[in-house]
Amino acid sequence: MNGVEKLTNDKRNSTRYSRKIGRMGNSLGVSLPKSLAAKLDVSQGDEIEFIENDRGEVVLKKVRQNKLPDHVRPEVLEAFFDVFEEDTGILEDLRDR
């Protein structure tokens, strides 16, 4: 098998990619097939995210980099997101009231 397999079912066409996991330093890594990298519009140095849904499926997406306004420093925005993640429970409680 070349690592790419086309699947067809009643509802949609899908493509299944198969890769072996390898060691990358102290971590594990996997390469992206060239055709998938092109579909995701990613290249070396880009950031991707893995999103797991409630069925245990994982979606792979390119992280879209937004340009910050000139008066916003990246470290301030990072600190904001850290606080937001810490207070998610509080915010969810407020939303549910």
Steps between C-alpha positions, in 0.01 A plus 500: 500500500633848416347656811192649330173318449180637345184401685148530372182450696135586451520849652831647383837438343792506737872444483683294760869567557720243672835583658730338756582687817871570547723635772585871483736577787314417821162519323309305242424641157333425172559643154222647287450366150581765238141503370357556851753775575389670177130471596573647843722768341777427751875501468796462731466728803121538480293407803220242494240410759335170584133521600341194662122472477266314735520186281879478547571616145784745449486785250824655379495872410751767419521766769409826333730779605323829541693825485482682830432872509821700544413600858447137621812311604491120448608428859204700635260303282665174614453600864134580431443153352676336797264679741201418279589128504536505880159666541308293243288337773399838639411631154298186419312537830415861411386395153267234643320738738 
